[in-house]
Amino acid sequence: MSTSAEQPTINQPLFDQLRDAIRAESPVALATVIEGEFTGAKLIVQPDAQSSGTLGNADLDRVVTRDARGELAAGRSGIRHYGLHGEAREGAVSVFIESFAPPPKMLIFGAVDFTAALARVAKVLGYRVTVCDARAVFATETRFPMADEVVVEWPNRLLDEVGSELGERDAICILTHDAKFDVPAVVSALATNVGYIGVMGSRRTHDDRTKRLIEAGVDEGGLARLRSPIGLDIGARTPEETAVSITSEIIARRTGRDAKSLTVTEGPIHG
Amino acid sequence: MSTSAEQPTINQPLFDQLRDAIRAESPVALATVIEGEFTGAKLIVQPDAQSSGTLGNADLDRVVTRDARGELAAGRSGIRHYGLHGEAREGAVSVFIESFAPPPKMLIFGAVDFTAALARVAKVLGYRVTVCDARAVFATETRFPMADEVVVEWPNRLLDEVGSELGERDAICILTHDAKFDVPAVVSALATNVGYIGVMGSRRTHDDRTKRLIEAGVDEGGLARLRSPIGLDIGARTPEETAVSITSEIIARRTGRDAKSLTVTEGPIHG
């Protein structure tokens, strides 16, 4: 590991911080200038702490901190290109952002027509995707080759097993359309710390399901955690459009945006 | 082609209608029950006309008409599964929806970091994707293997060539971030009948660009056609999240929805 003459002492503490975060299993990203005036300059980015180090310009640091948090949230590493002050265009500075975080998880319950499209868009977004359905004839790897895992199991039983591993970055999408599967799946999902729970269905299915969930003991706080009917109101018709509607909602909920068009809102695009 | 005993006379006029629509280059979809009680039953669906034929149940006809219009808008064919009355779950009836329409086109101007992610999500949605940038070093098939076409050309010159082919179902996304490219690209895009024109940039870039567009002679009607800054306000950070934000907006604009979460709106999910 080489250190440039201009910054002989800065890297050791940075790497200590990186090592400590990784050991603590706390998400952390390392941004390194790989092309540009300050090649080798480094910035350590964590979700909820101020960044350490510098890439040589305060504006660039600010933009890369924002982008690195996005990459980190998706558990992804890659090269991004910026102007000298962080402008979003090709050119002056190339930065390698390395994320030290497992990818976020998406569990999709229900091996239905919408499942494959949702799994495809979720993979573009960097999710580790599990498809789960109790019906062995539908839950097959042949039908869902894009999924990381296809599990034949009742949703609530799978959640009994893996639910404790789910956190704020993860998502559960319940596409089963069937109260027999939906209600126990929702109850089990609410017992986890998962960041997003979406449940598919028409308005009527939603109303009927809500009654059954209340009968099953789900309280107002639990109902308020559900996105039901699932997705943003964009008029999606095909499974692929519905997948975009669902993933948009996951992003909007995570960032706290109200999901109107940027065209009719004000303020900075990136929060 | 076999006709079942129950419907000996219905198919000939249906196929006449299908043939006429195809000859007229008018989008049309043919829905056929391939598994279920009325195997072989057919429905002809067009974007703006009442459907002809029947799949054996009026509710099923209504749901399949809606879905077939979605498939047709994306220029896609495929098998969908329904309950006997069109319920959105696996089972009783399998319907092959065959679209006779070219896929919608998306032209992406600017071979930047956001381009590959947008092209990937657009491909999931069924678009024929063209990436165009005047800079030969950036506009390469190696960088954009998911695109159907990578063109080294000034955006306005490409639009002079292909702009007249663009219609309501097509989209132009201008990601160049550079007034030198943006302004002539927007002016050329506004001269087409394309259904969606989105232009990327910060609030500041947008304001600056708006001034330049007015100087270039774009009137209020033209400015109102632009989605700028591009995308739904979901707080997208990564290129992949931005791609979801853009495609959500394209869908929402086409369907006239206001893109709030379905959770906080009322009325049927499908219009």
GROMACS .gro file of N, CA, C and O in nm, chain A residues 67 69-71 73 76 80-81 88 90 111-114 120-121 124-125 135 138 143 177 201-203 227-241 244 247-249 251-252 254-255 257-263 265-267 269-270, chain B residues 69-71 73 76 80-81 88 90 111-114 120-121 124-125 135 138 143 177 201-203 227-241 244 247-249 251-252 254-255 257-263 265-267 269-270:
model
  476
   67ASP      N    1  -2.325   0.952  -0.249
   67ASP     CA    2  -2.328   0.838  -0.341
   67ASP      C    3  -2.283   0.710  -0.273
   67ASP      O    4  -2.338   0.603  -0.296
   69ARG      N    5  -2.311   0.633   0.038
   69ARG     CA    6  -2.419   0.582   0.124
   69ARG      C    7  -2.522   0.506   0.042
   69ARG      O    8  -2.576   0.406   0.086
   70GLY      N    9  -2.549   0.555  -0.078
   70GLY     CA   10  -2.640   0.483  -0.166
   70GLY      C   11  -2.584   0.347  -0.205
   70GLY      O   12  -2.652   0.246  -0.199
   71GLU      N   13  -2.457   0.345  -0.244
   71GLU     CA   14  -2.394   0.218  -0.281
   71GLU      C   15  -2.392   0.123  -0.162
   71GLU      O   16  -2.418   0.004  -0.174
   73ALA      N   17  -2.595   0.121   0.095
   73ALA     CA   18  -2.730   0.072   0.123
   73ALA      C   19  -2.765  -0.045   0.032
   73ALA      O   20  -2.841  -0.135   0.069
   76ARG      N   21  -2.313  -0.252  -0.264
   76ARG     CA   22  -2.248  -0.264  -0.393
   76ARG      C   23  -2.120  -0.185  -0.400
   76ARG      O   24  -2.105  -0.082  -0.334
   80ARG      N   25  -1.729   0.545  -0.986
   80ARG     CA   26  -1.815   0.658  -1.024
   80ARG      C   27  -1.725   0.772  -1.074
   80ARG      O   28  -1.609   0.782  -1.034
   81HIS      N   29  -1.781   0.854  -1.162
   81HIS     CA   30  -1.703   0.961  -1.224
   81HIS      C   31  -1.762   1.097  -1.188
   81HIS      O   32  -1.883   1.114  -1.186
   88ALA      N   33  -2.191   1.588  -1.159
   88ALA     CA   34  -2.233   1.457  -1.207
   88ALA      C   35  -2.210   1.443  -1.357
   88ALA      O   36  -2.304   1.433  -1.434
   90GLU      N   37  -1.903   1.289  -1.666
   90GLU     CA   38  -1.778   1.218  -1.690
   90GLU      C   39  -1.662   1.311  -1.669
   90GLU      O   40  -1.674   1.431  -1.694
  111ALA      N   41  -4.521  -1.751  -0.554
  111ALA     CA   42  -4.455  -1.776  -0.682
  111ALA      C   43  -4.556  -1.753  -0.793
  111ALA      O   44  -4.602  -1.846  -0.858
  112VAL      N   45  -4.593  -1.624  -0.813
  112VAL     CA   46  -4.698  -1.589  -0.908
  112VAL      C   47  -4.638  -1.515  -1.028
  112VAL      O   48  -4.516  -1.500  -1.039
  113ASP      N   49  -4.725  -1.470  -1.119
  113ASP     CA   50  -4.677  -1.404  -1.241
  113ASP      C   51  -4.595  -1.280  -1.211
  113ASP      O   52  -4.506  -1.243  -1.289
  114PHE      N   53  -4.625  -1.210  -1.101
  114PHE     CA   54  -4.555  -1.086  -1.069
  114PHE      C   55  -4.416  -1.111  -1.011
  114PHE      O   56  -4.332  -1.022  -1.009
  120ARG      N   57  -3.643  -0.966  -1.102
  120ARG     CA   58  -3.549  -0.910  -1.200
  120ARG      C   59  -3.513  -0.766  -1.166
  120ARG      O   60  -3.395  -0.729  -1.168
  121VAL      N   61  -3.613  -0.684  -1.134
  121VAL     CA   62  -3.583  -0.544  -1.101
  121VAL      C   63  -3.507  -0.537  -0.968
  121VAL      O   64  -3.413  -0.458  -0.953
  124VAL      N   65  -3.144  -0.588  -1.029
  124VAL     CA   66  -3.078  -0.467  -1.080
  124VAL      C   67  -3.043  -0.374  -0.964
  124VAL      O   68  -2.937  -0.312  -0.962
  125LEU      N   69  -3.129  -0.368  -0.863
  125LEU     CA   70  -3.107  -0.281  -0.747
  125LEU      C   71  -3.010  -0.341  -0.646
  125LEU      O   72  -2.981  -0.279  -0.544
  135ARG      N   73  -4.615  -2.408  -0.243
  135ARG     CA   74  -4.658  -2.500  -0.350
  135ARG      C   75  -4.538  -2.537  -0.436
  135ARG      O   76  -4.490  -2.457  -0.518
  138PHE      N   77  -4.506  -2.462  -0.815
  138PHE     CA   78  -4.485  -2.324  -0.861
  138PHE      C   79  -4.347  -2.269  -0.821
  138PHE      O   80  -4.288  -2.192  -0.895
  143ARG      N   81  -3.860  -2.167  -1.298
  143ARG     CA   82  -3.947  -2.050  -1.317
  143ARG      C   83  -3.878  -1.921  -1.273
  143ARG      O   84  -3.913  -1.813  -1.320
  177HIS      N   85  -5.182  -1.315  -0.265
  177HIS     CA   86  -5.323  -1.291  -0.300
  177HIS      C   87  -5.418  -1.388  -0.230
  177HIS      O   88  -5.527  -1.413  -0.280
  201GLY      N   89  -5.268  -0.686  -0.360
  201GLY     CA   90  -5.410  -0.720  -0.365
  201GLY      C   91  -5.492  -0.601  -0.410
  201GLY      O   92  -5.445  -0.488  -0.407
  202SER      N   93  -5.613  -0.628  -0.456
  202SER     CA   94  -5.706  -0.522  -0.493
  202SER      C   95  -5.750  -0.449  -0.366
  202SER      O   96  -5.719  -0.491  -0.255
  203ARG      N   97  -5.822  -0.339  -0.382
  203ARG     CA   98  -5.878  -0.268  -0.266
  203ARG      C   99  -5.964  -0.363  -0.183
  203ARG      O  100  -5.961  -0.360  -0.061
  227ARG      N  101  -4.738  -0.169   0.368
  227ARG     CA  102  -4.771  -0.099   0.245
  227ARG      C  103  -4.870  -0.189   0.172
  227ARG      O  104  -4.833  -0.293   0.118
  228SER      N  105  -4.998  -0.152   0.176
  228SER     CA  106  -5.103  -0.237   0.122
  228SER      C  107  -5.218  -0.150   0.077
  228SER      O  108  -5.266  -0.071   0.158
  229PRO      N  109  -5.262  -0.160  -0.046
  229PRO     CA  110  -5.201  -0.238  -0.153
  229PRO      C  111  -5.058  -0.191  -0.184
  229PRO      O  112  -5.027  -0.073  -0.172
  230ILE      N  113  -4.977  -0.285  -0.224
  230ILE     CA  114  -4.834  -0.263  -0.245
  230ILE      C  115  -4.809  -0.166  -0.361
  230ILE      O  116  -4.883  -0.162  -0.457
  231GLY      N  117  -4.706  -0.084  -0.347
  231GLY     CA  118  -4.656  -0.007  -0.463
  231GLY      C  119  -4.699   0.138  -0.469
  231GLY      O  120  -4.792   0.181  -0.401
  232LEU      N  121  -4.628   0.214  -0.551
  232LEU     CA  122  -4.669   0.352  -0.577
  232LEU      C  123  -4.785   0.352  -0.677
  232LEU      O  124  -4.797   0.264  -0.760
  233ASP      N  125  -4.866   0.456  -0.667
  233ASP     CA  126  -4.984   0.469  -0.753
  233ASP      C  127  -4.944   0.525  -0.889
  233ASP      O  128  -4.964   0.642  -0.918
  234ILE      N  129  -4.882   0.439  -0.971
  234ILE     CA  130  -4.838   0.486  -1.104
  234ILE      C  131  -4.921   0.423  -1.215
  234ILE      O  132  -4.890   0.438  -1.332
  235GLY      N  133  -5.028   0.351  -1.178
  235GLY     CA  134  -5.111   0.290  -1.282
  235GLY      C  135  -5.046   0.170  -1.349
  235GLY      O  136  -5.073   0.143  -1.466
  236ALA      N  137  -4.963   0.098  -1.276
  236ALA     CA  138  -4.893  -0.018  -1.333
  236ALA      C  139  -4.993  -0.123  -1.381
  236ALA      O  140  -5.092  -0.151  -1.314
  237ARG      N  141  -4.967  -0.181  -1.496
  237ARG     CA  142  -5.056  -0.284  -1.550
  237ARG      C  143  -4.986  -0.419  -1.563
  237ARG      O  144  -5.038  -0.520  -1.521
  238THR      N  145  -4.868  -0.421  -1.622
  238THR     CA  146  -4.798  -0.547  -1.642
  238THR      C  147  -4.721  -0.585  -1.515
  238THR      O  148  -4.697  -0.502  -1.427
  239PRO      N  149  -4.679  -0.712  -1.503
  239PRO     CA  150  -4.591  -0.751  -1.391
  239PRO      C  151  -4.466  -0.664  -1.384
  239PRO      O  152  -4.423  -0.627  -1.275
  240GLU      N  153  -4.408  -0.628  -1.498
  240GLU     CA  154  -4.286  -0.549  -1.499
  240GLU      C  155  -4.313  -0.408  -1.446
  240GLU      O  156  -4.235  -0.352  -1.370
  241GLU      N  157  -4.424  -0.348  -1.488
  241GLU     CA  158  -4.459  -0.215  -1.439
  241GLU      C  159  -4.488  -0.221  -1.289
  241GLU      O  160  -4.452  -0.130  -1.214
  244VAL      N  161  -4.171  -0.216  -1.098
  244VAL     CA  162  -4.117  -0.080  -1.087
  244VAL      C  163  -4.194  -0.003  -0.980
  244VAL      O  164  -4.136   0.071  -0.900
  247THR      N  165  -4.068  -0.136  -0.633
  247THR     CA  166  -3.932  -0.094  -0.597
  247THR      C  167  -3.925   0.056  -0.575
  247THR      O  168  -3.851   0.104  -0.489
  248SER      N  169  -4.003   0.133  -0.652
  248SER     CA  170  -4.010   0.278  -0.628
  248SER      C  171  -4.058   0.305  -0.487
  248SER      O  172  -4.006   0.394  -0.419
  249GLU      N  173  -4.159   0.231  -0.444
  249GLU     CA  174  -4.214   0.255  -0.311
  249GLU      C  175  -4.111   0.220  -0.203
  249GLU      O  176  -4.098   0.292  -0.104
  251ILE      N  177  -3.787   0.240  -0.227
  251ILE     CA  178  -3.687   0.348  -0.223
  251ILE      C  179  -3.747   0.472  -0.157
  251ILE      O  180  -3.686   0.533  -0.069
  252ALA      N  181  -3.870   0.508  -0.197
  252ALA     CA  182  -3.933   0.630  -0.145
  252ALA      C  183  -3.956   0.619   0.007
  252ALA      O  184  -3.935   0.716   0.081
  254ARG      N  185  -3.784   0.439   0.216
  254ARG     CA  186  -3.655   0.439   0.286
  254ARG      C  187  -3.602   0.581   0.299
  254ARG      O  188  -3.538   0.617   0.396
  255THR      N  189  -3.629   0.662   0.195
  255THR     CA  190  -3.574   0.797   0.195
  255THR      C  191  -3.673   0.899   0.249
  255THR      O  192  -3.639   1.016   0.264
  257ARG      N  193  -3.939   1.020   0.105
  257ARG     CA  194  -3.997   1.110   0.006
  257ARG      C  195  -4.145   1.079  -0.016
  257ARG      O  196  -4.189   0.967   0.008
  258ASP      N  197  -4.220   1.178  -0.066
  258ASP     CA  198  -4.362   1.154  -0.087
  258ASP      C  199  -4.394   1.106  -0.228
  258ASP      O  200  -4.510   1.090  -0.263
  259ALA      N  201  -4.290   1.087  -0.308
  259ALA     CA  202  -4.305   1.016  -0.435
  259ALA      C  203  -4.393   1.087  -0.535
  259ALA      O  204  -4.454   1.024  -0.619
  260LYS      N  205  -4.401   1.218  -0.527
  260LYS     CA  206  -4.459   1.290  -0.639
  260LYS      C  207  -4.349   1.305  -0.745
  260LYS      O  208  -4.233   1.276  -0.720
  261SER      N  209  -4.386   1.356  -0.860
  261SER     CA  210  -4.285   1.383  -0.962
  261SER      C  211  -4.193   1.495  -0.916
  261SER      O  212  -4.240   1.594  -0.860
  262LEU      N  213  -4.066   1.481  -0.941
  262LEU     CA  214  -3.971   1.589  -0.914
  262LEU      C  215  -4.013   1.717  -0.988
  262LEU      O  216  -3.987   1.828  -0.940
  263THR      N  217  -4.077   1.700  -1.102
  263THR     CA  218  -4.121   1.816  -1.179
  263THR      C  219  -4.211   1.910  -1.098
  263THR      O  220  -4.207   2.031  -1.116
  265THR      N  221  -4.227   1.920  -0.752
  265THR     CA  222  -4.180   1.945  -0.616
  265THR      C  223  -4.064   2.044  -0.619
  265THR      O  224  -4.016   2.082  -0.725
  266GLU      N  225  -4.020   2.086  -0.500
  266GLU     CA  226  -3.909   2.181  -0.492
  266GLU      C  227  -3.798   2.126  -0.402
  266GLU      O  228  -3.816   2.023  -0.338
  267GLY      N  229  -3.687   2.195  -0.397
  267GLY     CA  230  -3.578   2.154  -0.309
  267GLY      C  231  -3.481   2.061  -0.379
  267GLY      O  232  -3.506   2.018  -0.492
  269ILE      N  233  -3.270   1.751  -0.515
  269ILE     CA  234  -3.313   1.617  -0.553
  269ILE      C  235  -3.258   1.514  -0.457
  269ILE      O  236  -3.327   1.418  -0.423
  270HIS      N  237  -3.135   1.534  -0.413
  270HIS     CA  238  -3.074   1.438  -0.321
  270HIS      C  239  -3.079   1.495  -0.180
  270HIS      O  240  -3.036   1.606  -0.157
  340ARG      N  241  -5.392  -0.489  -2.287
  340ARG     CA  242  -5.354  -0.351  -2.324
  340ARG      C  243  -5.217  -0.316  -2.267
  340ARG      O  244  -5.138  -0.248  -2.331
  341GLY      N  245  -5.191  -0.363  -2.145
  341GLY     CA  246  -5.059  -0.342  -2.086
  341GLY      C  247  -4.950  -0.412  -2.166
  341GLY      O  248  -4.846  -0.353  -2.196
  342GLU      N  249  -4.974  -0.537  -2.199
  342GLU     CA  250  -4.877  -0.613  -2.279
  342GLU      C  251  -4.856  -0.547  -2.415
  342GLU      O  252  -4.744  -0.535  -2.464
  344ALA      N  253  -4.903  -0.234  -2.494
  344ALA     CA  254  -4.830  -0.108  -2.480
  344ALA      C  255  -4.680  -0.134  -2.473
  344ALA      O  256  -4.599  -0.052  -2.514
  347ARG      N  257  -4.530  -0.678  -2.603
  347ARG     CA  258  -4.484  -0.807  -2.553
  347ARG      C  259  -4.590  -0.914  -2.562
  347ARG      O  260  -4.709  -0.885  -2.552
  351ARG      N  261  -5.042  -1.559  -1.922
  351ARG     CA  262  -5.089  -1.508  -1.792
  351ARG      C  263  -5.187  -1.608  -1.734
  351ARG      O  264  -5.255  -1.681  -1.807
  352HIS      N  265  -5.193  -1.610  -1.601
  352HIS     CA  266  -5.278  -1.709  -1.532
  352HIS      C  267  -5.384  -1.638  -1.450
  352HIS      O  268  -5.358  -1.537  -1.385
  359ALA      N  269  -5.647  -1.262  -0.986
  359ALA     CA  270  -5.503  -1.258  -1.011
  359ALA      C  271  -5.431  -1.363  -0.930
  359ALA      O  272  -5.354  -1.332  -0.840
  361GLU      N  273  -5.267  -1.793  -0.955
  361GLU     CA  274  -5.243  -1.910  -1.039
  361GLU      C  275  -5.369  -1.992  -1.051
  361GLU      O  276  -5.449  -1.996  -0.959
  382ALA      N  277  -2.392   0.906  -2.265
  382ALA     CA  278  -2.335   0.776  -2.224
  382ALA      C  279  -2.266   0.796  -2.090
  382ALA      O  280  -2.144   0.794  -2.080
  383VAL      N  281  -2.347   0.817  -1.984
  383VAL     CA  282  -2.295   0.848  -1.851
  383VAL      C  283  -2.319   0.732  -1.755
  383VAL      O  284  -2.370   0.627  -1.795
  384ASP      N  285  -2.284   0.751  -1.628
  384ASP     CA  286  -2.298   0.644  -1.529
  384ASP      C  287  -2.443   0.596  -1.515
  384ASP      O  288  -2.468   0.480  -1.484
  385PHE      N  289  -2.540   0.688  -1.535
  385PHE     CA  290  -2.680   0.652  -1.516
  385PHE      C  291  -2.736   0.572  -1.633
  385PHE      O  292  -2.839   0.506  -1.620
  391ARG      N  293  -3.088  -0.105  -1.845
  391ARG     CA  294  -3.122  -0.238  -1.790
  391ARG      C  295  -3.268  -0.244  -1.746
  391ARG      O  296  -3.339  -0.340  -1.776
  392VAL      N  297  -3.314  -0.142  -1.673
  392VAL     CA  298  -3.454  -0.143  -1.627
  392VAL      C  299  -3.548  -0.127  -1.747
  392VAL      O  300  -3.653  -0.192  -1.754
  395VAL      N  301  -3.608  -0.458  -1.903
  395VAL     CA  302  -3.707  -0.539  -1.828
  395VAL      C  303  -3.848  -0.497  -1.868
  395VAL      O  304  -3.938  -0.581  -1.880
  396LEU      N  305  -3.868  -0.368  -1.893
  396LEU     CA  306  -4.001  -0.316  -1.929
  396LEU      C  307  -4.035  -0.337  -2.076
  396LEU      O  308  -4.144  -0.301  -2.120
  406ARG      N  309  -1.967   1.147  -2.812
  406ARG     CA  310  -1.829   1.118  -2.774
  406ARG      C  311  -1.800   0.969  -2.794
  406ARG      O  312  -1.843   0.884  -2.715
  409PHE      N  313  -1.700   0.724  -2.512
  409PHE     CA  314  -1.798   0.682  -2.410
  409PHE      C  315  -1.910   0.595  -2.469
  409PHE      O  316  -1.959   0.506  -2.402
  414ARG      N  317  -1.946  -0.074  -2.314
  414ARG     CA  318  -2.002  -0.011  -2.194
  414ARG      C  319  -2.151  -0.036  -2.181
  414ARG      O  320  -2.204  -0.035  -2.070
  448HIS      N  321  -2.644   1.625  -1.900
  448HIS     CA  322  -2.596   1.720  -1.798
  448HIS      C  323  -2.516   1.835  -1.857
  448HIS      O  324  -2.434   1.895  -1.788
  472GLY      N  325  -3.078   1.655  -1.427
  472GLY     CA  326  -3.000   1.768  -1.379
  472GLY      C  327  -3.046   1.811  -1.241
  472GLY      O  328  -3.157   1.779  -1.199
  473SER      N  329  -2.961   1.883  -1.172
  473SER     CA  330  -2.996   1.940  -1.043
  473SER      C  331  -3.098   2.050  -1.065
  473SER      O  332  -3.127   2.090  -1.178
  474ARG      N  333  -3.155   2.103  -0.955
  474ARG     CA  334  -3.246   2.217  -0.967
  474ARG      C  335  -3.176   2.333  -1.038
  474ARG      O  336  -3.235   2.402  -1.120
  498ARG      N  337  -4.024   1.664  -1.859
  498ARG     CA  338  -4.011   1.620  -1.720
  498ARG      C  339  -3.869   1.655  -1.679
  498ARG      O  340  -3.773   1.590  -1.720
  499SER      N  341  -3.858   1.761  -1.600
  499SER     CA  342  -3.725   1.812  -1.565
  499SER      C  343  -3.734   1.881  -1.431
  499SER      O  344  -3.816   1.971  -1.416
  500PRO      N  345  -3.655   1.845  -1.332
  500PRO     CA  346  -3.562   1.733  -1.335
  500PRO      C  347  -3.635   1.598  -1.353
  500PRO      O  348  -3.747   1.583  -1.306
  501ILE      N  349  -3.571   1.508  -1.420
  501ILE     CA  350  -3.631   1.380  -1.458
  501ILE      C  351  -3.665   1.294  -1.335
  501ILE      O  352  -3.594   1.297  -1.235
  502GLY      N  353  -3.775   1.219  -1.344
  502GLY     CA  354  -3.802   1.114  -1.245
  502GLY      C  355  -3.901   1.149  -1.136
  502GLY      O  356  -3.933   1.265  -1.114
  503LEU      N  357  -3.949   1.045  -1.070
  503LEU     CA  358  -4.034   1.066  -0.952
  503LEU      C  359  -3.948   1.102  -0.832
  503LEU      O  360  -3.832   1.061  -0.823
  504ASP      N  361  -4.008   1.175  -0.741
  504ASP     CA  362  -3.936   1.221  -0.622
  504ASP      C  363  -3.933   1.110  -0.516
  504ASP      O  364  -4.007   1.113  -0.419
  505ILE      N  365  -3.848   1.011  -0.540
  505ILE     CA  366  -3.839   0.900  -0.444
  505ILE      C  367  -3.707   0.902  -0.368
  505ILE      O  368  -3.677   0.809  -0.293
  506GLY      N  369  -3.628   1.006  -0.386
  506GLY     CA  370  -3.501   1.012  -0.314
  506GLY      C  371  -3.396   0.917  -0.368
  506GLY      O  372  -3.310   0.871  -0.295
  507ALA      N  373  -3.401   0.890  -0.498
  507ALA     CA  374  -3.305   0.798  -0.560
  507ALA      C  375  -3.162   0.847  -0.542
  507ALA      O  376  -3.135   0.966  -0.556
  508ARG      N  377  -3.071   0.757  -0.509
  508ARG     CA  378  -2.931   0.794  -0.493
  508ARG      C  379  -2.840   0.728  -0.596
  508ARG      O  380  -2.757   0.791  -0.658
  509THR      N  381  -2.855   0.598  -0.613
  509THR     CA  382  -2.767   0.527  -0.707
  509THR      C  383  -2.822   0.538  -0.850
  509THR      O  384  -2.939   0.571  -0.870
  510PRO      N  385  -2.740   0.507  -0.950
  510PRO     CA  386  -2.792   0.502  -1.088
  510PRO      C  387  -2.911   0.406  -1.101
  510PRO      O  388  -3.007   0.435  -1.172
  511GLU      N  389  -2.906   0.293  -1.030
  511GLU     CA  390  -3.014   0.195  -1.040
  511GLU      C  391  -3.143   0.251  -0.980
  511GLU      O  392  -3.252   0.232  -1.034
  512GLU      N  393  -3.134   0.319  -0.865
  512GLU     CA  394  -3.252   0.380  -0.805
  512GLU      C  395  -3.306   0.490  -0.895
  512GLU      O  396  -3.428   0.507  -0.909
  515VAL      N  397  -3.511   0.343  -1.167
  515VAL     CA  398  -3.646   0.309  -1.120
  515VAL      C  399  -3.731   0.436  -1.110
  515VAL      O  400  -3.849   0.438  -1.148
  518THR      N  401  -3.828   0.534  -1.478
  518THR     CA  402  -3.927   0.445  -1.541
  518THR      C  403  -4.062   0.456  -1.470
  518THR      O  404  -4.167   0.447  -1.535
  519SER      N  405  -4.062   0.475  -1.338
  519SER     CA  406  -4.188   0.500  -1.266
  519SER      C  407  -4.258   0.621  -1.322
  519SER      O  408  -4.380   0.622  -1.339
  520GLU      N  409  -4.181   0.727  -1.346
  520GLU     CA  410  -4.243   0.849  -1.397
  520GLU      C  411  -4.300   0.828  -1.536
  520GLU      O  412  -4.410   0.876  -1.567
  522ILE      N  413  -4.422   0.552  -1.658
  522ILE     CA  414  -4.546   0.476  -1.643
  522ILE      C  415  -4.657   0.567  -1.588
  522ILE      O  416  -4.769   0.570  -1.639
  523ALA      N  417  -4.622   0.643  -1.483
  523ALA     CA  418  -4.723   0.728  -1.419
  523ALA      C  419  -4.777   0.834  -1.515
  523ALA      O  420  -4.897   0.864  -1.517
  525ARG      N  421  -4.790   0.813  -1.839
  525ARG     CA  422  -4.869   0.749  -1.944
  525ARG      C  423  -5.009   0.717  -1.894
  525ARG      O  424  -5.107   0.722  -1.967
  526THR      N  425  -5.018   0.680  -1.766
  526THR     CA  426  -5.147   0.639  -1.711
  526THR      C  427  -5.219   0.755  -1.643
  526THR      O  428  -5.332   0.739  -1.599
  528ARG      N  429  -5.156   0.889  -1.353
  528ARG     CA  430  -5.162   0.880  -1.207
  528ARG      C  431  -5.073   0.985  -1.143
  528ARG      O  432  -4.977   1.033  -1.204
  529ASP      N  433  -5.104   1.018  -1.017
  529ASP     CA  434  -5.025   1.121  -0.951
  529ASP      C  435  -4.910   1.064  -0.869
  529ASP      O  436  -4.839   1.137  -0.800
  530ALA      N  437  -4.892   0.932  -0.877
  530ALA     CA  438  -4.771   0.869  -0.826
  530ALA      C  439  -4.752   0.883  -0.676
  530ALA      O  440  -4.640   0.885  -0.627
  531LYS      N  441  -4.860   0.896  -0.603
  531LYS     CA  442  -4.849   0.878  -0.459
  531LYS      C  443  -4.849   0.728  -0.431
  531LYS      O  444  -4.876   0.647  -0.519
  532SER      N  445  -4.825   0.690  -0.308
  532SER     CA  446  -4.836   0.550  -0.272
  532SER      C  447  -4.981   0.505  -0.278
  532SER      O  448  -5.071   0.578  -0.234
  533LEU      N  449  -5.003   0.385  -0.330
  533LEU     CA  450  -5.138   0.328  -0.328
  533LEU      C  451  -5.192   0.323  -0.186
  533LEU      O  452  -5.313   0.332  -0.163
  534THR      N  453  -5.103   0.308  -0.088
  534THR     CA  454  -5.146   0.300   0.051
  534THR      C  455  -5.227   0.423   0.094
  534THR      O  456  -5.317   0.410   0.176
  536THR      N  457  -5.391   0.637  -0.124
  536THR     CA  458  -5.492   0.680  -0.220
  536THR      C  459  -5.611   0.587  -0.215
  536THR      O  460  -5.610   0.486  -0.144
  537GLU      N  461  -5.717   0.624  -0.290
  537GLU     CA  462  -5.838   0.541  -0.292
  537GLU      C  463  -5.874   0.503  -0.434
  537GLU      O  464  -5.815   0.553  -0.529
  538GLY      N  465  -5.974   0.416  -0.449
  538GLY     CA  466  -6.021   0.377  -0.582
  538GLY      C  467  -5.947   0.256  -0.634
  538GLY      O  468  -5.849   0.212  -0.574
  540ILE      N  469  -5.707  -0.001  -0.823
  540ILE     CA  470  -5.565   0.009  -0.855
  540ILE      C  471  -5.545   0.019  -1.006
  540ILE      O  472  -5.460   0.094  -1.052
  541HIS      N  473  -5.626  -0.056  -1.082
  541HIS     CA  474  -5.613  -0.052  -1.227
  541HIS      C  475  -5.723   0.036  -1.283
  541HIS      O  476  -5.839   0.018  -1.251
   0.00000   0.00000   0.00000
